[in-house]
Coordinates of C-alpha atoms and ligand atoms in Angstrom, one line a residue:
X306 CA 53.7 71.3 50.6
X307 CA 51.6 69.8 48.2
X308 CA 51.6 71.1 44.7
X309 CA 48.8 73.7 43.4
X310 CA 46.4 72.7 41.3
X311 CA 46.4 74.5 37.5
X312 CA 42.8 75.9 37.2
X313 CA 41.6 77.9 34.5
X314 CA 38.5 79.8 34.3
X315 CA 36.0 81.2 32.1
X316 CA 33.2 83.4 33.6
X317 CA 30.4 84.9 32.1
X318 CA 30.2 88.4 34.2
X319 CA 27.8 87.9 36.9
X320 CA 28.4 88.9 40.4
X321 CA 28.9 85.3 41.2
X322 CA 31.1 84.8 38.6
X323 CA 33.3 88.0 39.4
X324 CA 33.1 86.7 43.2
X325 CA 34.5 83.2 41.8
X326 CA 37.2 85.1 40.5
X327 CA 38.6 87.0 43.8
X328 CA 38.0 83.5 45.7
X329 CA 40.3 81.4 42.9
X330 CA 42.8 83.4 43.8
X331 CA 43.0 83.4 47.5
X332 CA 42.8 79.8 47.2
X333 CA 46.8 78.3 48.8
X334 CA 46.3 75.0 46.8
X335 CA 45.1 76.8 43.5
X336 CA 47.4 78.3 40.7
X337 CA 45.4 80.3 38.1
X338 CA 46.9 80.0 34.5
X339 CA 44.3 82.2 32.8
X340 CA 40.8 83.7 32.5
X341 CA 38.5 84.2 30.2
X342 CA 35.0 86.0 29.9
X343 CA 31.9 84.9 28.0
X344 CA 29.4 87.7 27.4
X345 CA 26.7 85.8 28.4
X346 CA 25.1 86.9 32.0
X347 CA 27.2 89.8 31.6
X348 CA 28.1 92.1 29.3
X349 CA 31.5 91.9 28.2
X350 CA 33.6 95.2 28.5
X351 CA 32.9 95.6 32.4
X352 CA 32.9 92.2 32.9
X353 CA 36.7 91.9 31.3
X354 CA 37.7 95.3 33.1
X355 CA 36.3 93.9 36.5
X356 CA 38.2 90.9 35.8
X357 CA 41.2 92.8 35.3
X358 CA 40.3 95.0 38.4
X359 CA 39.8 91.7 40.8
X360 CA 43.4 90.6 39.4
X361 CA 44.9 93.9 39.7
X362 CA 43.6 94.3 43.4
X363 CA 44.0 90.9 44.6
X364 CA 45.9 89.0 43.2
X365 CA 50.0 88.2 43.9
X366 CA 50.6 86.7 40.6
X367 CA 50.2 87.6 37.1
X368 CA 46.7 86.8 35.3
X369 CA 46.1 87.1 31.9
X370 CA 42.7 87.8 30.9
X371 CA 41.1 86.9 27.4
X372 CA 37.9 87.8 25.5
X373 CA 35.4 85.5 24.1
X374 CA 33.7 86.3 20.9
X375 CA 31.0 83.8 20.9
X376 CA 27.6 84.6 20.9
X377 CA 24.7 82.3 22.7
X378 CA 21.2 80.9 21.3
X379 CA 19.4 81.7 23.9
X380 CA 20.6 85.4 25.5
X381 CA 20.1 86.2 28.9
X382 CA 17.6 89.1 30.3
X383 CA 19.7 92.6 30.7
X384 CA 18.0 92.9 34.0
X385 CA 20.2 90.6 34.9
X386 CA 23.5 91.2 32.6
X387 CA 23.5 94.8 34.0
X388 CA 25.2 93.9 36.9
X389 CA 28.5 93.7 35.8
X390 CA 28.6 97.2 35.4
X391 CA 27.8 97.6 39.2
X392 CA 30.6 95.3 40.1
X393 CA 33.2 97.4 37.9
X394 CA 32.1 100.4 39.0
X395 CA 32.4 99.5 42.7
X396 CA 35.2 102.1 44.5
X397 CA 37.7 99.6 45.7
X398 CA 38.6 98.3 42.1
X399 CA 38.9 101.5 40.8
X400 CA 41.0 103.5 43.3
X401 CA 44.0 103.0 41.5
X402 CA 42.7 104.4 38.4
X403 CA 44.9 102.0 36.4
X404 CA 44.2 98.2 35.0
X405 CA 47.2 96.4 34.9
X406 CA 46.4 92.7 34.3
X407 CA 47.0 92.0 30.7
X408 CA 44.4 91.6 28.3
X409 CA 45.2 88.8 25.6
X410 CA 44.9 89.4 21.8
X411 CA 43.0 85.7 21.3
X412 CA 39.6 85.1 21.9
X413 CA 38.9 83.3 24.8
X414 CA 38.7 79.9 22.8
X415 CA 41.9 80.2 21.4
X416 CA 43.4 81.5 24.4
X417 CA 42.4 78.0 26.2
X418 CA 44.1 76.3 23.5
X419 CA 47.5 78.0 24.0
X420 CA 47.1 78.3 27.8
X421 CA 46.4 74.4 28.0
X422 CA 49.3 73.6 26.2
X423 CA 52.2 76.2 27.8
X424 CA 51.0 74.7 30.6
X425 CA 53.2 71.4 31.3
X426 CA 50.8 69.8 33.8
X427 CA 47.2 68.8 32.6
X428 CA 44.5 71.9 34.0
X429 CA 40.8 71.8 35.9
X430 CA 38.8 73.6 33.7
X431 CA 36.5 75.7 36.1
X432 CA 33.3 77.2 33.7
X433 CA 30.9 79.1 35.4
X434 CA 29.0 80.8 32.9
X435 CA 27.8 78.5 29.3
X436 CA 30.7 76.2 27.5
X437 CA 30.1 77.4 23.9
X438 CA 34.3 78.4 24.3
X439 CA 35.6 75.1 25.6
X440 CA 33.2 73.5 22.4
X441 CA 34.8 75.9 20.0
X442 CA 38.4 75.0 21.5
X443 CA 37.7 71.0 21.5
X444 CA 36.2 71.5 17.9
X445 CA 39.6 73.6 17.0
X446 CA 42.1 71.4 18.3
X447 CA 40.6 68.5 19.7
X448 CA 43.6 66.7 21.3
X449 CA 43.8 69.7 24.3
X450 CA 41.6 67.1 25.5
X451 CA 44.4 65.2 26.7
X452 CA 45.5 68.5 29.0
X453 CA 42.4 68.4 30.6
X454 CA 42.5 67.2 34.2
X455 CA 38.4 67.8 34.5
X456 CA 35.6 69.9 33.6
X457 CA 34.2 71.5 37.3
X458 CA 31.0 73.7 35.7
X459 CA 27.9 75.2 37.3
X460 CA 25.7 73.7 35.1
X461 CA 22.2 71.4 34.4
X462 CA 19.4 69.9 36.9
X463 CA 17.9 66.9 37.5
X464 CA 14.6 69.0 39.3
X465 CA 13.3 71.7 38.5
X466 CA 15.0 74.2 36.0
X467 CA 15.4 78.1 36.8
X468 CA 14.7 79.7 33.1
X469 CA 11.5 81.2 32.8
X470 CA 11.0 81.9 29.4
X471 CA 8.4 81.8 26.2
X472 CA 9.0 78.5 24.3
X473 CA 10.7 76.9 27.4
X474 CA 8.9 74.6 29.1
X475 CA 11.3 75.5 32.5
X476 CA 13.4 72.6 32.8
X477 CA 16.5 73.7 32.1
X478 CA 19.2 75.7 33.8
X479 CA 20.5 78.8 32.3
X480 CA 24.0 78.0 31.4
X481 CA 23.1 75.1 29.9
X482 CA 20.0 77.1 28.0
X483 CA 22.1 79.6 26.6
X484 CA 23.8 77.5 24.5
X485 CA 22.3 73.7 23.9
X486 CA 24.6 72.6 21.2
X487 CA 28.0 73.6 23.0
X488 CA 26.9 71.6 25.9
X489 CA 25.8 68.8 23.7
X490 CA 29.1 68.4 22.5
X491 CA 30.9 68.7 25.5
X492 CA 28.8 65.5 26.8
X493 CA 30.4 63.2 23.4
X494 CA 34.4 63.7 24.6
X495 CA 36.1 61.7 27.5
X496 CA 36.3 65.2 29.7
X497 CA 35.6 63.9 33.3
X498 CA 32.7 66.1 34.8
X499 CA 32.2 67.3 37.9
X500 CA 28.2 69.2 37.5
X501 CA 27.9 71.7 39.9
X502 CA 23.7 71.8 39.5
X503 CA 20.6 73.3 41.2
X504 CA 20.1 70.4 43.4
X505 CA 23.6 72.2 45.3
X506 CA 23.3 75.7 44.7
X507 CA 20.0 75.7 45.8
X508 CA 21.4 75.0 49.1
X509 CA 23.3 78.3 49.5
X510 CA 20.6 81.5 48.6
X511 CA 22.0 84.9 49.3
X512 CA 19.9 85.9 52.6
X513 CA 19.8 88.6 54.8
X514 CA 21.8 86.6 58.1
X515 CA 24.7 85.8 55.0
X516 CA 24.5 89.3 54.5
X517 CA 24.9 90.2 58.1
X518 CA 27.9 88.0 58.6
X519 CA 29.7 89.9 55.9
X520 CA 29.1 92.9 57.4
X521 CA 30.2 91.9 60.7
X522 CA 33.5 91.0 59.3
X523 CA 33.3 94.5 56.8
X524 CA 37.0 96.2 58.1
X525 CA 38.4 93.2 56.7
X526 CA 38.4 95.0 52.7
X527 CA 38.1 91.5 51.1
X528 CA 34.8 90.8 53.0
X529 CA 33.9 94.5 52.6
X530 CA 34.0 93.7 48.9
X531 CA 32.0 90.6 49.4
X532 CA 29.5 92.2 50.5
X533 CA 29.4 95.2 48.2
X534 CA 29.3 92.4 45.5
X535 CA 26.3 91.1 47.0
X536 CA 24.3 94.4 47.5
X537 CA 23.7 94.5 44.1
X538 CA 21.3 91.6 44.2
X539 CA 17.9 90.3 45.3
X540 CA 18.3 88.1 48.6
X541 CA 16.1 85.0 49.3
X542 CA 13.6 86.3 52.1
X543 CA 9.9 85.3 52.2
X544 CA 10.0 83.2 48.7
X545 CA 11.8 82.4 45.6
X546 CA 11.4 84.8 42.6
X547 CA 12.8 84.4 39.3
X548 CA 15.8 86.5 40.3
X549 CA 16.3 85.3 43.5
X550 CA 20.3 85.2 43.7
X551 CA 22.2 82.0 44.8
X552 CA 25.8 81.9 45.1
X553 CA 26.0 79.3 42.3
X554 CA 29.0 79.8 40.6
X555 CA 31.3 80.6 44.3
X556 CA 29.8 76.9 45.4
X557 CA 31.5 75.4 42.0
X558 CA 34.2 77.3 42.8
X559 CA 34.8 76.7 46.2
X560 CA 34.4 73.1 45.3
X561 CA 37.5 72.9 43.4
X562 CA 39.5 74.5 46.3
X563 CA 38.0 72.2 49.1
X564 CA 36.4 69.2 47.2
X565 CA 34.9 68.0 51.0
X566 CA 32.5 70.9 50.9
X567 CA 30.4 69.0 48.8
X568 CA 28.7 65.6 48.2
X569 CA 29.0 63.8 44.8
X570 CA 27.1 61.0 42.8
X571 CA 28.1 59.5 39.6
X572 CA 24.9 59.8 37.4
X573 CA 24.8 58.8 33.5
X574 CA 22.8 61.9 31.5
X575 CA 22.4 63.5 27.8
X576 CA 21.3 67.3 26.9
X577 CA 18.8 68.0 25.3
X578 CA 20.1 69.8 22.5
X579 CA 16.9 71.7 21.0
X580 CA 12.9 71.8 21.3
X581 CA 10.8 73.5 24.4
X582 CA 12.9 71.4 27.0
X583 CA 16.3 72.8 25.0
X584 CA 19.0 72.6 27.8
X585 CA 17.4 70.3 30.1
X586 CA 19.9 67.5 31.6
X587 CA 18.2 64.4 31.7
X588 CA 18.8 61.1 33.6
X589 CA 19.6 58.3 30.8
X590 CA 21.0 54.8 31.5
X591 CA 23.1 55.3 28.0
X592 CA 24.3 58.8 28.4
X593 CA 27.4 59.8 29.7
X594 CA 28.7 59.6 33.3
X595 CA 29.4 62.5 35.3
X596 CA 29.9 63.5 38.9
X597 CA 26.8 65.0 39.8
X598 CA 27.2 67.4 42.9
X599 CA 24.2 67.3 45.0
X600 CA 24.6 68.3 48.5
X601 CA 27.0 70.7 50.3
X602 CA 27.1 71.6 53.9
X603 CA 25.9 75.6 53.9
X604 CA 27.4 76.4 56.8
X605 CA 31.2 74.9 56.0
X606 CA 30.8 77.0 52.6
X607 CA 30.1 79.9 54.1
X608 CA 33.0 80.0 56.7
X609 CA 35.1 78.7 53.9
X610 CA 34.1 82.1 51.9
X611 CA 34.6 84.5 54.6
X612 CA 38.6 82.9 55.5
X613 CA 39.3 83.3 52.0
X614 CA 38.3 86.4 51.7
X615 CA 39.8 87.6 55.3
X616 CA 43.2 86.6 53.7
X617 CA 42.6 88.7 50.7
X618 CA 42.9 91.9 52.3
X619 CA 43.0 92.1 56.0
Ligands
LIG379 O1 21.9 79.5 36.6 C1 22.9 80.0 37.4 C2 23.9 80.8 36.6 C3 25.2 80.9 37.4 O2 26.3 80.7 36.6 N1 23.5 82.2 36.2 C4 23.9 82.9 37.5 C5 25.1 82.3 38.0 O3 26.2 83.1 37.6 C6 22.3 82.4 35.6 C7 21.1 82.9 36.5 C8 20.0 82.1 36.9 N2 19.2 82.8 37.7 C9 19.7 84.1 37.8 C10 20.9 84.1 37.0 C11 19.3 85.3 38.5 N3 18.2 85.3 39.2 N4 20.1 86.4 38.4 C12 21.2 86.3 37.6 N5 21.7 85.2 37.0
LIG380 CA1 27.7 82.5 35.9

């Protein structure tokens, strides 16, 4: 057997992010040393507890969960934050009544600090929410980057951006809005990469037929709670709108438990740290090289989803 991969994550609360959670650990080849939660899409007392819920529920190893006290530039509309109160509140994490998974004294950037270095191999940072904690922990104790195996983040575009906003000009994606100057950092250390951006996630919307195969598969309790997830968000039907949900963040995921799900291109980019286009990833011959995920194969993902969670709770 080949040895698990150490993966760490920090979330930021949204469904997809609590979805990326209950994946990670289904995952055979994945080990996860720690999570933490960023209060950014999310609000950060039901997005911990759901955490600590998903771990509780389905999870065979102990999880230790951590809380980040940063705060963002740029905060995220509650419309959207709201919904990891639905997610915590959904019946099947709470039927024990208890929450067992333990809940670290550090914040979340000091808790990546000490988790990188009790851990004896070197970890894959997986950030689906904005990376103002791995900027804080670099800036804290800047040789964890030597424990860092690679950065896999849901982050940036090279087309069109998804945060509507006054004073944006719409370039940017949101986790890289959120926070600028976290990102802009990130992109001056040696951390290897891999951007999970638009160009990918746009290729797996939440629609109606996803939503019928989940309920297909609904007396299996880990799909059942795949799809309660999910039916707390708008689908893709006729057209986009601004809240159109994508399963983002379970792509990036799912990409660091079967890296042939997805198609990658080296590109060499900046951030644009501040100014209407604050956020935006650009193209630039002198900027630093990352692997740019572009392209995945929907249909792959999908079934990919649905085993993992079929093993999670049959
Ligand atoms: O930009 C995508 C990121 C992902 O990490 N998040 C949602 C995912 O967790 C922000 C976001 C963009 N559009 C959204 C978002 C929408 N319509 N609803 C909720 N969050
Ligand atoms: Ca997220």
């Amino acid at each position: 057997m080949t040895k698990k991969a150490k993966v760490y994550l920090n979330h930021d609360g949204g469904v997809d992010d609590l979805v990326s959670l209950f994946m990670l650990l289904q995952m055979d080849n994945v080990e996860v040393t720690g999570v933490s939660v960023i209060p950014a899409d999310g609000y950060l007392e039901p997005a911990t507890d759901a955490s600590r819920k998903i771990i509780d529920r389905f999870s065979t190893y102990p999880v230790e969960v951590a809380k980040s006290n940063s705060r963002g530039k740029n905060p995220f509309p509650s419309d959207w934050r709201i919904h990891s109160y639905f997610v915590d509140a959904l019946p099947i994490l709470n039927e024990s009544g208890t929450m067992e998974a333990p809940l670290s004294e550090l914040p979340a950037h000091k808790h990546i600090i000490e988790t990188l270095n009790n851990t004896e191999e070197k970890t894959v940072l997986l950030f689906t929410g904005p990376l103002t904690d791995l900027s804080r922990a670099l800036e804290e104790a800047p040789e964890i980057e030597e424990k860092i195996e690679r950065l896999v983040w849901m982050g940036g575009t090279f087309e069109n951006g998804n945060v509507q906003e006054p004073e944006h000009d719409g370039t940017a994606e949101w986790n890289v809005y959120w926070d600028p100057e976290a990102a802009y950092q990130i992109w001056k250390t040696g951390i290897e990469i891999d951007l999970v951006a638009l160009e990918s996630t746009n290729k797996v919307p939440l629609t109606p037929a996803v939503r019928n195969l989940w309920a297909k598969d609904r007396n299996y309790e880990g799909v059942d709670f795949l799809g309660n997830c999910y039916a707390g968000v708008p689908p893709l039907v006729y057209s986009e709108t601004n809240s159109t949900y994508y399963l983002w963040d379970v792509l990036t995921t799912a990409a660091v438990g079967r890296e042939d799900l997805v198609t990658r291109k080296v590109v060499h980019c900046s951030v644009i740290p501040e100014g209407p286009s604050q956020g935006r990833t650009v193209i630039d011959p002198n900027g630093k090289p990352v692997n740019l995920v572009y392209d995945t194969n929907p249909d792959a993902f999908f079934a990919y989803l649905v085993e993992l969670a079929k093993k999670a709770a049959p």
